[in-house]
Amino acid sequence: MALKVPYLADAKLESAATELLRKYAKWKGTPPRPPIPIDDIVEGLLGLSLSIGDLRARLGKDDVLGATWLEDGHVMIDSSLEGNEGRFCFTLAHETGHWVLHRPLIEMEKVTVPLFSREPSAKATPAIICRDGQRDPAEIQADKFAALLLMPASDVRAAARLVQGDPLAVDDLVARKKAGELIPELRALASEVIERGNFSNVSNQAMQIRLETLKLVVDASAPQGRLF
Amino acid sequence: MKERLGERIRRKRAELKLGLRETAAKVGISPTYLSRIETMDEKTPPAEDVIRKLATLLNDNFDELMQLAGRVPEDVEKVIKSDPTMPAFLRTAKQHKLSGDDLMKLLAEKQKGKK
């Protein structure tokens, strides 16, 4: 059962992520710089308990990556992500998105979530279960929130400026992506931005998407990309 | 209810504001393993050297952590194994309901008497 949530504009998601970073800066006494310390935001600032374990076996779902038990204030990440820093941190930031964006809705009883138990003997409590490739609105919102949190626009723009002045124009970007083609020039730019901006807990794929969202990569074949 | 080993480690980590993955890296174990210790999913108690590193990092009492883990420190085991009168001594202390603290006090008084 998917969590049904109201529509949230991108600007709202951005302001929620910025607000969380601002709270973290106040709590820590210094503004966070990339790599954004997502573990400390979750365990330190938000006071959630974090565990890493075999979620797939526990919940009987073979594509589950993370889960959040709202009543317990507990986040669990599947152990298959251990050692994959980019995916681990993105999943943790995604669960943070559910906590920040969707927990208040659940508390106001505007939406309901399925019941799951972490321990076989424990009482079942509402949990948000996040699976690979889920595309319902709540999951998309949490994904966007994760990207905004781990890759703040100002930091990505500053790093991209160090790499190249103008946005990267890629021929047939949209069509090539639609065809599932890998785009080496986009991959190379993402890699350089990650390195120059110290985004060491972000995957190349996540940075590629963020660069496109921020229009730091444009389709040279699209009308707005053409000079004449 | 008595605090369990995993609960104790998690509480001490929180007090010191140490993250799960940060703690695991400092102790030299995998985050999944530390998480299993904390959630008591790990049925085999951690090795003595892991408990020692955790005790040092978390500013905690090594012997108390070992006791919570249900382990006897290697040096203590050697003392018991090397002296055949030790088991009888420990049994007697137990019969007289003497705790470790009581025995330490007796020793301290004996030391004073010598001086």
Short mmCIF file of C-alpha atoms in Angstrom, two decimals:
data_model
loop_
_atom_site.label_atom_id
_atom_site.label_comp_id
_atom_site.label_asym_id
_atom_site.label_seq_id
_atom_site.Cartn_x
_atom_site.Cartn_y
_atom_site.Cartn_z
CA MET A 1 0.00 0.00 0.00
CA ALA A 2 1.50 3.32 -1.07
CA LEU A 3 1.45 6.30 1.22
CA LYS A 4 -0.96 8.86 -0.25
CA VAL A 5 0.27 12.40 0.26
CA PRO A 6 -0.83 15.83 -0.97
CA TYR A 7 1.06 17.51 -3.80
CA LEU A 8 4.12 19.48 -2.73
CA ALA A 9 5.72 21.97 -5.11
CA ASP A 10 9.48 21.74 -5.64
CA ALA A 11 9.90 25.13 -3.93
CA LYS A 12 8.24 23.71 -0.79
CA LEU A 13 10.55 20.70 -0.85
CA GLU A 14 13.57 22.97 -1.26
CA SER A 15 12.51 25.17 1.62
CA ALA A 16 12.00 22.06 3.84
CA ALA A 17 15.52 20.83 3.02
CA THR A 18 17.04 24.29 3.53
CA GLU A 19 15.22 24.65 6.84
CA LEU A 20 16.62 21.33 8.04
CA LEU A 21 20.15 22.43 7.09
CA ARG A 22 19.58 25.72 8.89
CA LYS A 23 18.46 23.88 12.03
CA TYR A 24 21.52 21.67 11.80
CA ALA A 25 23.78 24.74 11.47
CA LYS A 26 22.18 26.27 14.58
CA TRP A 27 22.47 23.00 16.53
CA LYS A 28 26.08 22.42 15.49
CA GLY A 29 27.15 26.06 15.57
CA THR A 30 28.50 25.95 12.03
CA PRO A 31 26.82 25.63 8.64
CA PRO A 32 27.16 22.17 7.10
CA ARG A 33 29.41 21.88 4.07
CA PRO A 34 29.48 18.97 1.61
CA PRO A 35 29.68 16.11 2.22
CA ILE A 36 26.47 16.91 4.12
CA PRO A 37 26.69 14.92 7.40
CA ILE A 38 23.46 13.01 6.97
CA ASP A 39 24.23 10.49 9.74
CA ASP A 40 24.66 13.35 12.23
CA ILE A 41 21.49 15.06 11.01
CA VAL A 42 19.51 11.84 11.55
CA GLU A 43 21.07 10.58 14.78
CA GLY A 44 22.25 13.86 16.29
CA LEU A 45 19.86 16.64 15.29
CA LEU A 46 16.66 14.63 14.79
CA GLY A 47 17.52 12.14 17.55
CA LEU A 48 16.34 9.13 15.52
CA SER A 49 17.83 5.74 16.17
CA LEU A 50 19.59 4.29 13.16
CA SER A 51 20.22 0.64 12.48
CA ILE A 52 21.56 -1.34 9.55
CA GLY A 53 20.30 -4.85 8.96
CA ASP A 54 18.70 -7.39 6.71
CA LEU A 55 15.50 -5.48 6.01
CA ARG A 56 14.73 -7.67 3.03
CA ALA A 57 14.51 -10.79 5.18
CA ARG A 58 12.81 -8.95 8.02
CA LEU A 59 10.01 -7.50 5.91
CA GLY A 60 9.87 -10.29 3.35
CA LYS A 61 10.41 -7.90 0.44
CA ASP A 62 13.43 -8.42 -1.74
CA ASP A 63 13.76 -4.88 -3.08
CA VAL A 64 13.47 -2.88 0.14
CA LEU A 65 16.24 -0.34 0.80
CA GLY A 66 15.08 1.56 3.87
CA ALA A 67 12.25 1.85 6.36
CA THR A 68 11.12 4.36 8.95
CA TRP A 69 9.14 3.44 12.05
CA LEU A 70 7.43 6.69 12.89
CA GLU A 71 6.21 5.94 16.41
CA ASP A 72 9.61 4.56 17.47
CA GLY A 73 11.64 7.27 15.74
CA HIS A 74 13.66 4.54 14.10
CA VAL A 75 15.26 4.33 10.66
CA MET A 76 16.67 1.13 9.26
CA ILE A 77 18.79 0.83 6.13
CA ASP A 78 19.28 -2.48 4.35
CA SER A 79 22.76 -3.92 4.90
CA SER A 80 23.18 -4.45 1.14
CA LEU A 81 23.89 -0.70 0.91
CA GLU A 82 26.81 -0.87 3.33
CA GLY A 83 30.00 0.12 1.51
CA ASN A 84 28.09 1.99 -1.20
CA GLU A 85 28.41 5.47 0.29
CA GLY A 86 26.34 7.25 -2.35
CA ARG A 87 23.36 4.91 -2.21
CA PHE A 88 23.54 4.52 1.57
CA CYS A 89 23.50 8.28 2.20
CA PHE A 90 20.83 8.91 -0.42
CA THR A 91 18.57 6.26 1.17
CA LEU A 92 19.18 7.74 4.61
CA ALA A 93 18.40 11.23 3.29
CA HIS A 94 15.29 9.79 1.59
CA GLU A 95 14.08 8.35 4.92
CA THR A 96 14.79 11.76 6.46
CA GLY A 97 12.50 13.18 3.81
CA HIS A 98 9.68 10.94 4.97
CA TRP A 99 10.33 11.97 8.57
CA VAL A 100 10.34 15.69 7.78
CA LEU A 101 7.65 15.81 5.08
CA HIS A 102 5.26 12.99 5.86
CA ARG A 103 5.39 12.33 9.61
CA PRO A 104 3.47 15.55 10.38
CA LEU A 105 0.74 14.46 7.94
CA ILE A 106 0.51 11.05 9.59
CA GLU A 107 0.40 12.62 13.04
CA MET A 108 -2.46 14.83 11.89
CA GLU A 109 -4.10 11.62 10.62
CA LYS A 110 -4.30 13.00 7.11
CA VAL A 111 -2.76 9.79 5.78
CA THR A 112 -2.32 6.27 7.11
CA VAL A 113 0.60 3.93 6.72
CA PRO A 114 0.85 0.11 6.85
CA LEU A 115 1.72 -1.66 10.12
CA PHE A 116 5.03 -3.47 10.38
CA SER A 117 7.00 -4.83 13.29
CA ARG A 118 10.79 -4.70 13.66
CA GLU A 119 10.86 -7.52 16.20
CA PRO A 120 8.74 -10.67 15.79
CA SER A 121 7.37 -10.29 19.34
CA ALA A 122 6.91 -6.52 19.24
CA LYS A 123 3.71 -4.64 18.64
CA ALA A 124 3.28 -3.62 15.01
CA THR A 125 3.71 0.10 14.42
CA PRO A 126 3.23 2.26 11.33
CA ALA A 127 6.22 2.13 9.05
CA ILE A 128 7.12 3.64 5.72
CA ILE A 129 8.82 1.01 3.61
CA CYS A 130 10.97 2.25 0.72
CA ARG A 131 11.64 -0.05 -2.19
CA ASP A 132 13.91 0.24 -5.17
CA GLY A 133 12.28 2.02 -8.11
CA GLN A 134 9.09 3.07 -6.30
CA ARG A 135 7.52 5.97 -8.17
CA ASP A 136 4.49 7.01 -6.15
CA PRO A 137 4.24 10.68 -5.07
CA ALA A 138 5.48 10.15 -1.49
CA GLU A 139 8.59 8.36 -2.75
CA ILE A 140 9.25 10.98 -5.43
CA GLN A 141 8.95 13.74 -2.82
CA ALA A 142 11.37 11.91 -0.50
CA ASP A 143 13.81 11.40 -3.40
CA LYS A 144 13.70 15.08 -4.33
CA PHE A 145 14.15 16.06 -0.69
CA ALA A 146 17.20 13.76 -0.44
CA ALA A 147 18.79 15.37 -3.51
CA LEU A 148 18.12 18.89 -2.20
CA LEU A 149 19.53 18.01 1.21
CA LEU A 150 22.72 16.29 0.06
CA MET A 151 23.36 18.63 -2.87
CA PRO A 152 22.35 22.18 -1.91
CA ALA A 153 21.90 24.33 -5.02
CA SER A 154 24.43 26.99 -4.00
CA ASP A 155 27.15 24.39 -3.33
CA VAL A 156 26.51 22.54 -6.59
CA ARG A 157 26.51 25.79 -8.58
CA ALA A 158 29.75 26.94 -6.93
CA ALA A 159 31.46 23.62 -7.69
CA ALA A 160 30.16 23.61 -11.28
CA ARG A 161 31.54 27.14 -11.78
CA LEU A 162 34.96 25.86 -10.78
CA VAL A 163 34.72 23.21 -13.49
CA GLN A 164 33.25 25.28 -16.31
CA GLY A 165 31.71 28.71 -16.70
CA ASP A 166 28.65 27.95 -18.82
CA PRO A 167 26.16 25.10 -18.55
CA LEU A 168 27.25 21.96 -20.37
CA ALA A 169 25.42 21.71 -23.71
CA VAL A 170 24.89 18.10 -24.75
CA ASP A 171 23.62 17.18 -28.22
CA ASP A 172 20.37 15.22 -28.13
CA LEU A 173 20.50 14.96 -24.34
CA VAL A 174 16.83 14.15 -23.90
CA ALA A 175 16.65 11.68 -26.77
CA ARG A 176 19.87 9.91 -25.73
CA LYS A 177 18.68 9.61 -22.15
CA LYS A 178 15.32 8.31 -23.29
CA ALA A 179 17.14 5.65 -25.30
CA GLY A 180 18.98 4.64 -22.14
CA GLU A 181 22.31 5.78 -23.58
CA LEU A 182 25.14 6.61 -21.20
CA ILE A 183 26.36 10.17 -21.72
CA PRO A 184 30.12 10.27 -21.07
CA GLU A 185 30.40 14.10 -21.05
CA LEU A 186 27.64 14.35 -18.42
CA ARG A 187 29.23 11.60 -16.36
CA ALA A 188 32.61 13.37 -16.53
CA LEU A 189 31.08 16.70 -15.44
CA ALA A 190 29.26 15.05 -12.53
CA SER A 191 32.48 13.38 -11.49
CA GLU A 192 34.40 16.69 -11.53
CA VAL A 193 31.66 18.53 -9.62
CA ILE A 194 31.66 15.76 -6.99
CA GLU A 195 35.42 16.09 -6.62
CA ARG A 196 35.67 19.90 -6.68
CA GLY A 197 32.64 20.33 -4.43
CA ASN A 198 33.64 17.56 -1.99
CA PHE A 199 30.33 15.71 -2.50
CA SER A 200 31.93 12.43 -1.44
CA ASN A 201 28.65 10.90 -0.21
CA VAL A 202 26.80 11.45 -3.48
CA SER A 203 26.71 9.02 -6.40
CA ASN A 204 27.58 10.08 -9.92
CA GLN A 205 24.06 9.28 -11.08
CA ALA A 206 22.48 11.44 -8.37
CA MET A 207 24.77 14.34 -9.28
CA GLN A 208 23.91 13.98 -13.00
CA ILE A 209 20.21 14.35 -12.16
CA ARG A 210 20.91 17.32 -9.86
CA LEU A 211 22.97 19.08 -12.56
CA GLU A 212 20.10 18.69 -14.99
CA THR A 213 17.55 19.91 -12.45
CA LEU A 214 19.67 23.00 -11.84
CA LYS A 215 19.98 23.51 -15.62
CA LEU A 216 23.74 23.22 -15.40
CA VAL A 217 23.40 20.73 -18.25
CA VAL A 218 21.17 21.56 -21.19
CA ASP A 219 20.05 19.84 -24.34
CA ALA A 220 21.89 21.60 -27.17
CA SER A 221 19.28 20.34 -29.63
CA ALA A 222 16.33 21.79 -27.72
CA PRO A 223 15.00 25.16 -28.97
CA GLN A 224 16.19 27.07 -25.89
CA GLY A 225 19.68 25.60 -26.30
CA ARG A 226 20.09 26.83 -29.87
CA LEU A 227 21.97 30.04 -30.54
CA PHE A 228 20.32 30.68 -33.91
CA MET B 1 15.09 -3.99 34.08
CA LYS B 2 18.82 -4.38 33.62
CA GLU B 3 20.25 -2.59 30.63
CA ARG B 4 21.51 -4.92 27.95
CA LEU B 5 24.87 -4.62 26.20
CA GLY B 6 23.40 -3.20 22.98
CA GLU B 7 21.29 -0.67 24.84
CA ARG B 8 24.30 0.41 26.90
CA ILE B 9 26.45 0.93 23.79
CA ARG B 10 23.71 2.90 22.02
CA ARG B 11 23.13 5.07 25.11
CA LYS B 12 26.82 5.82 25.54
CA ARG B 13 27.14 6.63 21.83
CA ALA B 14 24.22 9.05 22.06
CA GLU B 15 25.73 10.72 25.13
CA LEU B 16 28.98 11.26 23.28
CA LYS B 17 27.17 12.21 20.04
CA LEU B 18 28.93 9.45 18.12
CA GLY B 19 27.17 8.10 15.04
CA LEU B 20 26.65 4.40 14.36
CA ARG B 21 28.90 4.35 11.29
CA GLU B 22 31.45 6.67 12.89
CA THR B 23 31.70 4.41 15.95
CA ALA B 24 32.02 1.28 13.82
CA ALA B 25 34.81 2.87 11.77
CA LYS B 26 36.71 3.91 14.91
CA VAL B 27 36.41 0.44 16.44
CA GLY B 28 37.31 -1.29 13.16
CA ILE B 29 34.11 -3.29 12.69
CA SER B 30 31.38 -3.07 10.08
CA PRO B 31 28.38 -0.79 10.75
CA THR B 32 26.05 -3.74 10.17
CA TYR B 33 27.86 -5.75 12.85
CA LEU B 34 27.72 -2.88 15.36
CA SER B 35 24.05 -2.42 14.55
CA ARG B 36 23.45 -6.13 15.18
CA ILE B 37 25.22 -5.85 18.55
CA GLU B 38 23.08 -2.84 19.48
CA THR B 39 19.80 -4.42 18.45
CA MET B 40 20.81 -7.75 20.06
CA ASP B 41 20.37 -9.51 16.73
CA GLU B 42 23.93 -10.82 17.05
CA LYS B 43 23.73 -14.01 19.08
CA THR B 44 27.49 -14.42 19.63
CA PRO B 45 28.83 -11.81 22.03
CA PRO B 46 31.52 -9.52 20.61
CA ALA B 47 35.15 -10.52 21.01
CA GLU B 48 37.14 -9.15 23.92
CA ASP B 49 39.24 -6.83 21.74
CA VAL B 50 36.06 -5.31 20.24
CA ILE B 51 34.62 -4.73 23.72
CA ARG B 52 37.93 -3.22 24.85
CA LYS B 53 37.94 -0.78 21.90
CA LEU B 54 34.29 0.11 22.53
CA ALA B 55 34.99 0.70 26.22
CA THR B 56 37.91 3.00 25.38
CA LEU B 57 36.01 4.94 22.72
CA LEU B 58 32.86 5.28 24.82
CA ASN B 59 34.71 6.04 28.08
CA ASP B 60 32.98 3.05 29.60
CA ASN B 61 33.96 0.35 32.08
CA PHE B 62 35.53 -2.61 30.26
CA ASP B 63 34.70 -5.16 32.96
CA GLU B 64 31.06 -4.08 33.08
CA LEU B 65 30.74 -4.34 29.31
CA MET B 66 32.36 -7.79 29.40
CA GLN B 67 29.90 -8.85 32.09
CA LEU B 68 26.97 -7.58 30.01
CA ALA B 69 28.36 -9.54 27.07
CA GLY B 70 28.53 -12.67 29.22
CA ARG B 71 32.28 -12.93 28.70
CA VAL B 72 35.15 -13.48 31.12
CA PRO B 73 38.26 -11.40 30.31
CA GLU B 74 41.17 -13.49 29.12
CA ASP B 75 43.48 -12.38 31.96
CA VAL B 76 40.89 -13.36 34.56
CA GLU B 77 40.36 -16.71 32.88
CA LYS B 78 44.13 -17.30 33.06
CA VAL B 79 44.16 -16.53 36.80
CA ILE B 80 41.37 -19.02 37.43
CA LYS B 81 42.91 -21.67 35.21
CA SER B 82 46.40 -21.30 36.64
CA ASP B 83 45.44 -21.57 40.33
CA PRO B 84 43.41 -24.64 41.34
CA THR B 85 42.36 -22.98 44.62
CA MET B 86 40.68 -20.11 42.78
CA PRO B 87 37.38 -21.90 41.96
CA ALA B 88 37.04 -22.92 45.65
CA PHE B 89 37.81 -19.34 46.71
CA LEU B 90 35.17 -17.92 44.36
CA ARG B 91 32.60 -20.51 45.50
CA THR B 92 33.26 -19.62 49.12
CA ALA B 93 32.92 -15.92 48.40
CA LYS B 94 29.59 -16.65 46.73
CA GLN B 95 28.41 -18.79 49.67
CA HIS B 96 29.18 -15.87 51.99
CA LYS B 97 27.39 -13.53 49.59
CA LEU B 98 30.52 -11.48 49.17
CA SER B 99 30.53 -9.23 46.13
CA GLY B 100 33.63 -8.12 44.25
CA ASP B 101 33.36 -4.82 46.10
CA ASP B 102 33.29 -6.60 49.50
CA LEU B 103 36.42 -8.55 48.59
CA MET B 104 38.17 -5.36 47.46
CA LYS B 105 37.30 -3.73 50.80
CA LEU B 106 38.67 -6.74 52.73
CA LEU B 107 41.87 -6.52 50.73
CA ALA B 108 42.14 -2.79 51.35
CA GLU B 109 41.69 -3.32 55.11
CA LYS B 110 44.32 -6.03 55.09
CA GLN B 111 46.71 -3.67 53.31
CA LYS B 112 46.02 -0.99 55.95
CA GLY B 113 46.71 -3.50 58.72
CA LYS B 114 50.11 -4.29 57.21
CA LYS B 115 51.06 -0.61 57.28
#
